[in-house]
Backbone as ProteinMPNN parsed JSONL, in Angstrom:
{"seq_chain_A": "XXXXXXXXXXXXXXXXXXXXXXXXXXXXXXXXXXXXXXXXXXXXXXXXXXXXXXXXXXXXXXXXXXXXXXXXXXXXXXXXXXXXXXXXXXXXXXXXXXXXXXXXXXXXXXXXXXXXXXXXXXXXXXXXXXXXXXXXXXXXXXXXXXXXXXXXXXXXX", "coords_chain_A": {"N_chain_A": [[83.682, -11.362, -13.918], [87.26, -10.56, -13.694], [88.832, -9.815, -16.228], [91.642, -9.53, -18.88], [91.782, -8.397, -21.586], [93.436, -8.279, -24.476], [94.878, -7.547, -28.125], [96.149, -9.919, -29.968], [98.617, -11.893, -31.938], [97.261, -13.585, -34.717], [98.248, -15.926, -35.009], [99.253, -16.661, -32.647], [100.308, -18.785, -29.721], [97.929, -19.517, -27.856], [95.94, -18.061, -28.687], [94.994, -20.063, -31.497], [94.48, -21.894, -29.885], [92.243, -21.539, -28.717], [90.619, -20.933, -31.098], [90.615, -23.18, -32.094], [88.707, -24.796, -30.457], [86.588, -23.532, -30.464], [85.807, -24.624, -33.384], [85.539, -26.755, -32.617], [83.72, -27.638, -31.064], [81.206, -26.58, -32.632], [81.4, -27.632, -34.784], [80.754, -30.202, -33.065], [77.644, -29.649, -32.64], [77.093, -29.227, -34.747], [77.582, -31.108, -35.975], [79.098, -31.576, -38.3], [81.751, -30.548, -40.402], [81.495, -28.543, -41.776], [79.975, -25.929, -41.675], [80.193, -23.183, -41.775], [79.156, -20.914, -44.012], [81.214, -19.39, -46.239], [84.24, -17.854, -46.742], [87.035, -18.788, -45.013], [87.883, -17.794, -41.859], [91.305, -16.155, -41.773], [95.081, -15.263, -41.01], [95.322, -13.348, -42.659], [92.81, -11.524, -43.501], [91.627, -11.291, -40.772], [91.655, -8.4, -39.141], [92.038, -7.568, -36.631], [92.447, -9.29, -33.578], [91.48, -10.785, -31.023], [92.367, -11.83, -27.151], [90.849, -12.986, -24.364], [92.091, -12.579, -20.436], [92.577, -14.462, -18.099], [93.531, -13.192, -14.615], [95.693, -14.87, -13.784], [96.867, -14.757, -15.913], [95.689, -16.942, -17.8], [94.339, -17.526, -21.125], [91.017, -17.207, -21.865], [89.113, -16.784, -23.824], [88.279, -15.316, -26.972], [88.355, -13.366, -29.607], [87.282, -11.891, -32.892], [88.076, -9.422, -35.614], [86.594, -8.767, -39.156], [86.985, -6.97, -41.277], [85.049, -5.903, -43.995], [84.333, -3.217, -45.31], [85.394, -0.029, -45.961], [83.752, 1.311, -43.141], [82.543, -1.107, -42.061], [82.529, -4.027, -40.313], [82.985, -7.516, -39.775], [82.572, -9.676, -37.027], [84.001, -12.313, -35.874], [84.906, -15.414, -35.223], [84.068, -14.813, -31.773], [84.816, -16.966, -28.931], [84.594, -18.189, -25.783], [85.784, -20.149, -23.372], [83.785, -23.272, -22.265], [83.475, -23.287, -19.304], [84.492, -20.654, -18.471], [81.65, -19.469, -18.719], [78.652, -16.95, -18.927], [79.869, -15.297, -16.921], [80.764, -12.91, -17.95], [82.778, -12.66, -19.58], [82.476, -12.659, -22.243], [80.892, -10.23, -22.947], [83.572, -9.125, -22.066], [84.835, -9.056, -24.386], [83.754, -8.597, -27.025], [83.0, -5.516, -26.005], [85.584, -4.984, -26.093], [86.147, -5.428, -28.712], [84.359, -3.963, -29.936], [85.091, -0.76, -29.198], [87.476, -0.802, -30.346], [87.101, -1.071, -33.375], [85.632, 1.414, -33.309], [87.467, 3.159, -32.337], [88.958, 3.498, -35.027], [87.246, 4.264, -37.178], [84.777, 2.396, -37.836], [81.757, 2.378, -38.263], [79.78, 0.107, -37.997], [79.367, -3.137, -36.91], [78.564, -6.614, -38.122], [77.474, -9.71, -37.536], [77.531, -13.356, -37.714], [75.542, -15.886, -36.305], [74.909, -19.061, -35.611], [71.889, -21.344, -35.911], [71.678, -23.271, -33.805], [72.833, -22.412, -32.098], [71.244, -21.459, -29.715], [72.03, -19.947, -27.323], [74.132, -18.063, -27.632], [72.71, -16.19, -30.085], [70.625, -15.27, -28.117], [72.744, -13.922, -26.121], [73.627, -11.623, -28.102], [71.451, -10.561, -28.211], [71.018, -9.035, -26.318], [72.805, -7.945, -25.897], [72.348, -5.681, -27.658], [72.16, -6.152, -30.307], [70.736, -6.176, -33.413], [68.45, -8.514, -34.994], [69.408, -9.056, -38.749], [68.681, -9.614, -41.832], [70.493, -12.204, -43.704], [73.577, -11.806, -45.122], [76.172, -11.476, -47.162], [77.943, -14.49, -47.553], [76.304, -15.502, -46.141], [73.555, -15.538, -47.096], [70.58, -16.892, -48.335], [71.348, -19.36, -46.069], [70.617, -21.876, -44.45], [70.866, -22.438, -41.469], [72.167, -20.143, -40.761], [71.987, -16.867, -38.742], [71.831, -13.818, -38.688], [72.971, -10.577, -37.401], [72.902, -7.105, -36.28], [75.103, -4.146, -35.506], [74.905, -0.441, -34.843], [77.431, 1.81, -34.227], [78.416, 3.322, -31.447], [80.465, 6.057, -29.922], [82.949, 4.59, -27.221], [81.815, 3.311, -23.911], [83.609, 2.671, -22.481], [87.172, 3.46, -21.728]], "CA_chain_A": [[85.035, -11.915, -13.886], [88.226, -9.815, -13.619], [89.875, -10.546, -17.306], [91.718, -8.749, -19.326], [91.553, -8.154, -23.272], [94.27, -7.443, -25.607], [94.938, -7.901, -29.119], [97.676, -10.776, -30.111], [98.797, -12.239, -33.128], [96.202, -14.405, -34.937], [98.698, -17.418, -35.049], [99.724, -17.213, -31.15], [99.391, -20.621, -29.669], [96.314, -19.21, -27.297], [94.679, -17.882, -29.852], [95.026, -20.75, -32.266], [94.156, -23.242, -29.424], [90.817, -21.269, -28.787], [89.537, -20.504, -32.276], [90.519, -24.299, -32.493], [88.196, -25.274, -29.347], [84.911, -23.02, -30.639], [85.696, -24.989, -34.107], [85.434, -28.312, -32.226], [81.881, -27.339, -30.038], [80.586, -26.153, -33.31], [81.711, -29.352, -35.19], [79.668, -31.365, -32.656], [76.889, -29.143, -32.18], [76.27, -29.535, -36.047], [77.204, -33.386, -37.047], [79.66, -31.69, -39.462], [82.54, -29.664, -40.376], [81.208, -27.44, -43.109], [78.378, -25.438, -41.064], [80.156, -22.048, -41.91], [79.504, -20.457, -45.313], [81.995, -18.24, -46.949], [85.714, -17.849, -46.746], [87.576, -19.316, -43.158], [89.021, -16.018, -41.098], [92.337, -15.805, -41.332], [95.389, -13.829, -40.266], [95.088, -12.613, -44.216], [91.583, -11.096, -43.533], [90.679, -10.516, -39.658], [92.313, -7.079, -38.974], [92.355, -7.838, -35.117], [92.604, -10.487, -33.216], [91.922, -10.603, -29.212], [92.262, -12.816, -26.345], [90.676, -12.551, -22.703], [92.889, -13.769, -20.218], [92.489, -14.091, -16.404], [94.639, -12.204, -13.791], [96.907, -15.483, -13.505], [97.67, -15.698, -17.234], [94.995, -18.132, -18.956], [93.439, -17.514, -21.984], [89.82, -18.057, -21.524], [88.211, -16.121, -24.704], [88.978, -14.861, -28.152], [86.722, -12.964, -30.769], [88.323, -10.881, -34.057], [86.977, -8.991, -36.322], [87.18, -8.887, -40.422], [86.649, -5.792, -42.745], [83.858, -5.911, -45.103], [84.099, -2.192, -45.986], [85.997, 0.707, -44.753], [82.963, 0.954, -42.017], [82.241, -1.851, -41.571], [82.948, -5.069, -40.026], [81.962, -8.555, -39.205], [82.612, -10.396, -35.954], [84.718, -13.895, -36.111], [85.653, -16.653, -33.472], [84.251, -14.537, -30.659], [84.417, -17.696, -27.782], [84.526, -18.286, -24.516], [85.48, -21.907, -23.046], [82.684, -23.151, -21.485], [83.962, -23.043, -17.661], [84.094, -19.277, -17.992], [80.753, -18.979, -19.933], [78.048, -16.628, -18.186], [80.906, -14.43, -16.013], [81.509, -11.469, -18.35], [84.051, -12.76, -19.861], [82.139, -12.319, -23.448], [81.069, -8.934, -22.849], [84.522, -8.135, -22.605], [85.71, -8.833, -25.646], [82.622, -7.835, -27.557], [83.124, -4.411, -25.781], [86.597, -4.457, -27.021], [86.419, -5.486, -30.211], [83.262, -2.454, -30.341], [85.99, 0.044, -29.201], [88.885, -0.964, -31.304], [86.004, -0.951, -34.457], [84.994, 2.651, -33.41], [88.39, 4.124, -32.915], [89.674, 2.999, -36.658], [86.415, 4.348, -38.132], [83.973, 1.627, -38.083], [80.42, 2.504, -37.396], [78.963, -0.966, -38.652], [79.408, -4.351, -36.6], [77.753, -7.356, -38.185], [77.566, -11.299, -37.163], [76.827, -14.502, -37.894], [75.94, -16.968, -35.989], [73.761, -20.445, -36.203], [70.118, -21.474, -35.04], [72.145, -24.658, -32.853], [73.888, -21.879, -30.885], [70.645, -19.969, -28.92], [72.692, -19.219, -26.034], [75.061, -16.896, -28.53], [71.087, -15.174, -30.382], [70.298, -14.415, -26.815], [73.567, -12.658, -25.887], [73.806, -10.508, -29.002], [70.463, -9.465, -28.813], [70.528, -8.724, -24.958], [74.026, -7.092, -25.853], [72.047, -4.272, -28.772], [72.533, -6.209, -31.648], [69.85, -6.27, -34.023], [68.865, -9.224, -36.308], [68.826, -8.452, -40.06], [68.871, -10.484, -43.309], [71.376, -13.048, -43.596], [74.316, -10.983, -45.813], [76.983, -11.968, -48.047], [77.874, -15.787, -47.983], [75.089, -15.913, -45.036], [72.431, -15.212, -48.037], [70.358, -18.073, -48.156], [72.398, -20.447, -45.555], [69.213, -21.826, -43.266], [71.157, -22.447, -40.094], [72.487, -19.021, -40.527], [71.321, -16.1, -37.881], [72.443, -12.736, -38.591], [73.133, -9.176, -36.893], [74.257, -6.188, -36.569], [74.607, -2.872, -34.287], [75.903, 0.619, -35.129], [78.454, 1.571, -32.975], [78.214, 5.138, -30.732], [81.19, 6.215, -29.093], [82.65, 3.385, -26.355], [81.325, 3.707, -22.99], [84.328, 2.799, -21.277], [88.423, 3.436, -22.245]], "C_chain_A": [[86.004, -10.851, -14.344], [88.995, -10.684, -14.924], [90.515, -9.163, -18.09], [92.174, -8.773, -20.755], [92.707, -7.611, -23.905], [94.211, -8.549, -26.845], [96.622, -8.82, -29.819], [97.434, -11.164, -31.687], [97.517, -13.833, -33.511], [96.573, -15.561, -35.031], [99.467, -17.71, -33.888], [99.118, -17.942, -30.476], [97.927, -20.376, -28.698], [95.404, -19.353, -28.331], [94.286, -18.797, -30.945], [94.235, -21.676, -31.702], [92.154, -22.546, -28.768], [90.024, -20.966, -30.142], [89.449, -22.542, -31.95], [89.328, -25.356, -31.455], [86.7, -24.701, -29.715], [85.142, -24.071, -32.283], [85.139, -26.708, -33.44], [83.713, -28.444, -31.722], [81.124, -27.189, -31.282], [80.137, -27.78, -34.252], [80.256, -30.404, -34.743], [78.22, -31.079, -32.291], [76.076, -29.337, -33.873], [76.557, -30.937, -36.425], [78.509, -32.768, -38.094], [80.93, -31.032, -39.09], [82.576, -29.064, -41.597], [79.708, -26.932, -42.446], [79.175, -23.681, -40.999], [80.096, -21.23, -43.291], [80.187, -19.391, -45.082], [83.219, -18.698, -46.515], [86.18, -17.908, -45.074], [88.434, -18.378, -43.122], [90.424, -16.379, -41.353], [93.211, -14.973, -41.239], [95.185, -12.787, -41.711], [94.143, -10.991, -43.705], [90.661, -10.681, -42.133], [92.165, -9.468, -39.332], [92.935, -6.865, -37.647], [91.899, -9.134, -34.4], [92.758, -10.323, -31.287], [92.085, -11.508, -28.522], [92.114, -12.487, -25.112], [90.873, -13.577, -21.691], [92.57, -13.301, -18.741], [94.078, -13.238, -15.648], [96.063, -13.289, -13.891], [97.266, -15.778, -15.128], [96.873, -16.09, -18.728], [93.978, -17.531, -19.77], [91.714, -18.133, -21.977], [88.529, -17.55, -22.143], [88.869, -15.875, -25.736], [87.572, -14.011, -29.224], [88.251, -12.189, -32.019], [87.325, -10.006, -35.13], [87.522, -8.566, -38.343], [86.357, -8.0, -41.184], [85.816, -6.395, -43.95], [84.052, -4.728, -45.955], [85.006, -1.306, -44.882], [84.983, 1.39, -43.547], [82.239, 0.277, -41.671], [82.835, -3.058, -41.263], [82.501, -6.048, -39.47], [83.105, -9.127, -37.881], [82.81, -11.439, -36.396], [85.364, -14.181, -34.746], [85.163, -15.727, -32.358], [84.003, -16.492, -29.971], [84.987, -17.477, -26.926], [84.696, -19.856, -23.904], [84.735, -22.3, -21.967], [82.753, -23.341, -20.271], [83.641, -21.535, -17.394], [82.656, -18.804, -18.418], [79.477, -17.785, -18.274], [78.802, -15.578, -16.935], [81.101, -13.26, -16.636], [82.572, -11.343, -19.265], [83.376, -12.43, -21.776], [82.065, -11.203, -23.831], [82.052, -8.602, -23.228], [84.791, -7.92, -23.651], [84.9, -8.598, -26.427], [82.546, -6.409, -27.205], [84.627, -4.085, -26.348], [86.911, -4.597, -28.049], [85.399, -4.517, -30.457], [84.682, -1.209, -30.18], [86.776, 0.181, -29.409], [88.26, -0.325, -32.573], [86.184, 0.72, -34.48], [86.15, 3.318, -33.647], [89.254, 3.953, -34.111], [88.248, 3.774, -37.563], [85.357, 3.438, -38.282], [82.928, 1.952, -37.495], [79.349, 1.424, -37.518], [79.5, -2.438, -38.102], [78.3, -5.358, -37.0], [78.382, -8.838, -37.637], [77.044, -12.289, -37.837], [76.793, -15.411, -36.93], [75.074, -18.089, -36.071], [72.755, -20.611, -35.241], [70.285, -22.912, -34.272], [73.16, -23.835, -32.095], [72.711, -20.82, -30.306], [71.017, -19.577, -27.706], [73.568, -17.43, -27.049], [73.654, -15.74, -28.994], [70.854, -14.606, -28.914], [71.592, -13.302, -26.1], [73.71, -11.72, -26.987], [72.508, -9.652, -28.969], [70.238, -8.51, -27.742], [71.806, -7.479, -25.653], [73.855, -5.438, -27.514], [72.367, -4.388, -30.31], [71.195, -6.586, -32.549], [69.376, -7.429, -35.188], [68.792, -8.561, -37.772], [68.632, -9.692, -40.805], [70.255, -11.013, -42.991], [71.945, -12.069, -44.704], [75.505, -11.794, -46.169], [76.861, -13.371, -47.933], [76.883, -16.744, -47.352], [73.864, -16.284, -45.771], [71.767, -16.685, -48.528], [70.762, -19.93, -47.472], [71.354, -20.449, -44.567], [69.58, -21.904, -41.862], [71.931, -20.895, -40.042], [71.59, -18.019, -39.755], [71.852, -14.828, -37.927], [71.961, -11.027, -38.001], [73.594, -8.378, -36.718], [73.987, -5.093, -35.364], [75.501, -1.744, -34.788], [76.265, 1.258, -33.813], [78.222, 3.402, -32.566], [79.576, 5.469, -30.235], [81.278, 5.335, -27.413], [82.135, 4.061, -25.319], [82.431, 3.105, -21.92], [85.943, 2.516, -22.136], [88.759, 2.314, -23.569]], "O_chain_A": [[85.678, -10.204, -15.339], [89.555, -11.775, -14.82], [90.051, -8.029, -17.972], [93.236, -9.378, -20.896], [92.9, -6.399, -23.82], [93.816, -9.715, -26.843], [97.751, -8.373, -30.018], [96.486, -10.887, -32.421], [97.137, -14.736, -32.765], [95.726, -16.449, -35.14], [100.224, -18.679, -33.843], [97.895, -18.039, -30.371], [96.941, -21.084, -28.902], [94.572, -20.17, -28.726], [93.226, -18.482, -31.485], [93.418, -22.315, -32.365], [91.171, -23.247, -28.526], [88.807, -20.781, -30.115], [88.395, -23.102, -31.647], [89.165, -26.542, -31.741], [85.708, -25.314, -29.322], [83.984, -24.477, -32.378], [84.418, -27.532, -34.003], [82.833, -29.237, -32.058], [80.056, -27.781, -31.125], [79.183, -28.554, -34.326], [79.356, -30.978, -35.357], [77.54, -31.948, -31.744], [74.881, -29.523, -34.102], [75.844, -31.706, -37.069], [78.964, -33.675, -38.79], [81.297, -30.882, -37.925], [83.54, -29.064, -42.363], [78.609, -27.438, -42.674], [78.694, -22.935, -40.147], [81.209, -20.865, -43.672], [80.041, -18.587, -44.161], [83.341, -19.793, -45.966], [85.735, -17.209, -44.164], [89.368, -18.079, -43.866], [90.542, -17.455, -40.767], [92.818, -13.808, -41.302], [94.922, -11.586, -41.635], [94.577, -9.844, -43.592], [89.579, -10.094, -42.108], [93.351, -9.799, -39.319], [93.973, -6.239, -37.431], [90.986, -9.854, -34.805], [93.682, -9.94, -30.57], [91.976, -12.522, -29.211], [92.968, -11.793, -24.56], [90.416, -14.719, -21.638], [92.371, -12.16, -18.323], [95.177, -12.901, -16.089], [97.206, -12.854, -14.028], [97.822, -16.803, -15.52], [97.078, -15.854, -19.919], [92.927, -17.083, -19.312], [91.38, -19.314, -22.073], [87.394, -17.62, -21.671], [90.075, -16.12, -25.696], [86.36, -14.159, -29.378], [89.475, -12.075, -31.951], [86.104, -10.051, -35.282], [88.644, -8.165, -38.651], [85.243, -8.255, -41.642], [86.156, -7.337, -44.666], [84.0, -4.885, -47.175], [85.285, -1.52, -43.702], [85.646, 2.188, -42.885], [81.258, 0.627, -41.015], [83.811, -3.296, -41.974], [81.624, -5.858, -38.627], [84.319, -8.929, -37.931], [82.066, -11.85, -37.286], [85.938, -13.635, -33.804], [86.11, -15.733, -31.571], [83.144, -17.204, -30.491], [85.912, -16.665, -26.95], [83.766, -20.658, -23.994], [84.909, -21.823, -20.846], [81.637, -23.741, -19.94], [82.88, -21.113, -16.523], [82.535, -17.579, -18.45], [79.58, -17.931, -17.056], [78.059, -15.159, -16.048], [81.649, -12.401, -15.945], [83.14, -10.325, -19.657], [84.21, -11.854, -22.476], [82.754, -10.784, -24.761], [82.168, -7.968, -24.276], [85.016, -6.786, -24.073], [85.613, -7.893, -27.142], [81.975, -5.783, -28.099], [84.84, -3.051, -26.98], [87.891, -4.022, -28.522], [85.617, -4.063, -31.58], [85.201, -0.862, -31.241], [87.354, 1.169, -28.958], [88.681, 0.77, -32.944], [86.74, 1.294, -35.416], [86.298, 3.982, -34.673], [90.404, 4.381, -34.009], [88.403, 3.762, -38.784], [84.748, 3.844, -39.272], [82.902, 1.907, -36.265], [78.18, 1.673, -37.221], [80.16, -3.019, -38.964], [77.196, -5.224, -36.473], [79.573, -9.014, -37.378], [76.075, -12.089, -38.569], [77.872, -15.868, -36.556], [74.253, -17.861, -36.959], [72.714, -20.18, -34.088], [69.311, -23.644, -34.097], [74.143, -24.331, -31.546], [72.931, -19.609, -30.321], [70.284, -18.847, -27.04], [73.423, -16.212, -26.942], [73.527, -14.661, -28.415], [70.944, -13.393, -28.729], [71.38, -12.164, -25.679], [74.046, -10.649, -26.483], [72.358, -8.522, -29.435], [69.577, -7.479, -27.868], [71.54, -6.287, -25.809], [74.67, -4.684, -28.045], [72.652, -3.555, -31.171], [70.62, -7.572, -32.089], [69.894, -7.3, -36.297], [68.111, -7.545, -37.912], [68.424, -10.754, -40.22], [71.04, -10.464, -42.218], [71.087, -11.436, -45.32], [75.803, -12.763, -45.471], [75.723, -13.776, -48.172], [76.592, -17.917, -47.585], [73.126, -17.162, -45.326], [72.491, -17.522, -49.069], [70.613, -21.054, -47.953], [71.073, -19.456, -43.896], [68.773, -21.506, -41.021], [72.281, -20.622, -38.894], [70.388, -18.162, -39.981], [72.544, -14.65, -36.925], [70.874, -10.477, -38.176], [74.817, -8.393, -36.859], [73.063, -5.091, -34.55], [76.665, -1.965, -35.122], [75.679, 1.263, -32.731], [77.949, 4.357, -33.293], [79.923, 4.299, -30.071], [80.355, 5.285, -26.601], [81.911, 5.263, -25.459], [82.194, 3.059, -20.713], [86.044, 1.63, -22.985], [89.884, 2.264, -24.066]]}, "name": "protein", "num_of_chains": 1, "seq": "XXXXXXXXXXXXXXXXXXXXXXXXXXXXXXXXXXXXXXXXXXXXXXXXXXXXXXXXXXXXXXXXXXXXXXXXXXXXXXXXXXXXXXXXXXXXXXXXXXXXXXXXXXXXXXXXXXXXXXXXXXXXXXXXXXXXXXXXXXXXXXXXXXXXXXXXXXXXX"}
């Protein structure tokens, strides 16, 4: 899928109305609304903020990413609404939030995500991400799934 990726403000109504749309899937995918440990992203604390939008306009992805260390960083809200899912449209923004990361200095992308999302475990791992140990507020959280990948120079602009 032909989309295209930039970085917007973390409280523009896209971006608000897609974090707010992977919060809802998640919601019902766990029974709850407390299935993320640690502190909830916001514009405070994720550094960037993207949204991948088709040729006519529509928002139809989001991911961000939030400083841990000055090289490193974790991965927040990447989604995708599930119409576009399986098109590319993840990739992208996983490739551009890798090549934003790299040119700031970051050689350290980690994740979280849960053991009621194995569609998400199967794209990170297809996409070179490695599991590790569950890390910071992940650290003993059983539906937690964590990973990471060090970053090379991008492979495309």
């Amino acid at each position: 899928m032909d989309v295209l990726v930039t970085a917007e403000p973390w409280n523009a109504p896209d971006a608000a109305r897609l974090r707010a749309a992977q919060r809802a899937e998640l919601d019902s995918r766990y029974g709850c609304d407390d299935h993320e440990p640690g502190t909830t992203p916001s514009a405070d604390d994720v550094a960037v903020f993207v949204v991948a939008r088709q040729p006519d306009g529509a928002a139809v992805g989001c991911g961000g990413l939030r400083m841990l260390a000055p090289d490193t960083a974790e991965i927040k809200r990447m989604y995708v609404i599930p119409a576009h899912r399986g098109t590319g449209v993840a990739t992208a923004i996983l490739r551009d939030l890798e090549a934003r990361a790299y040119h700031v200095g970051i050689r350290q992308l980690v994740l979280e995500t849960g053991t009621l999302q194995p569609e998400a475990v199967r794209f990170y791992q297809r996409e070179g991400y490695d599991p590790i140990p569950n890390f910071g507020p992940y650290v003993g959280a059983t539906q937690s799934v964590c990973f990471a990948r060090t970053l090379g120079p991008p492979t495309h602009p």
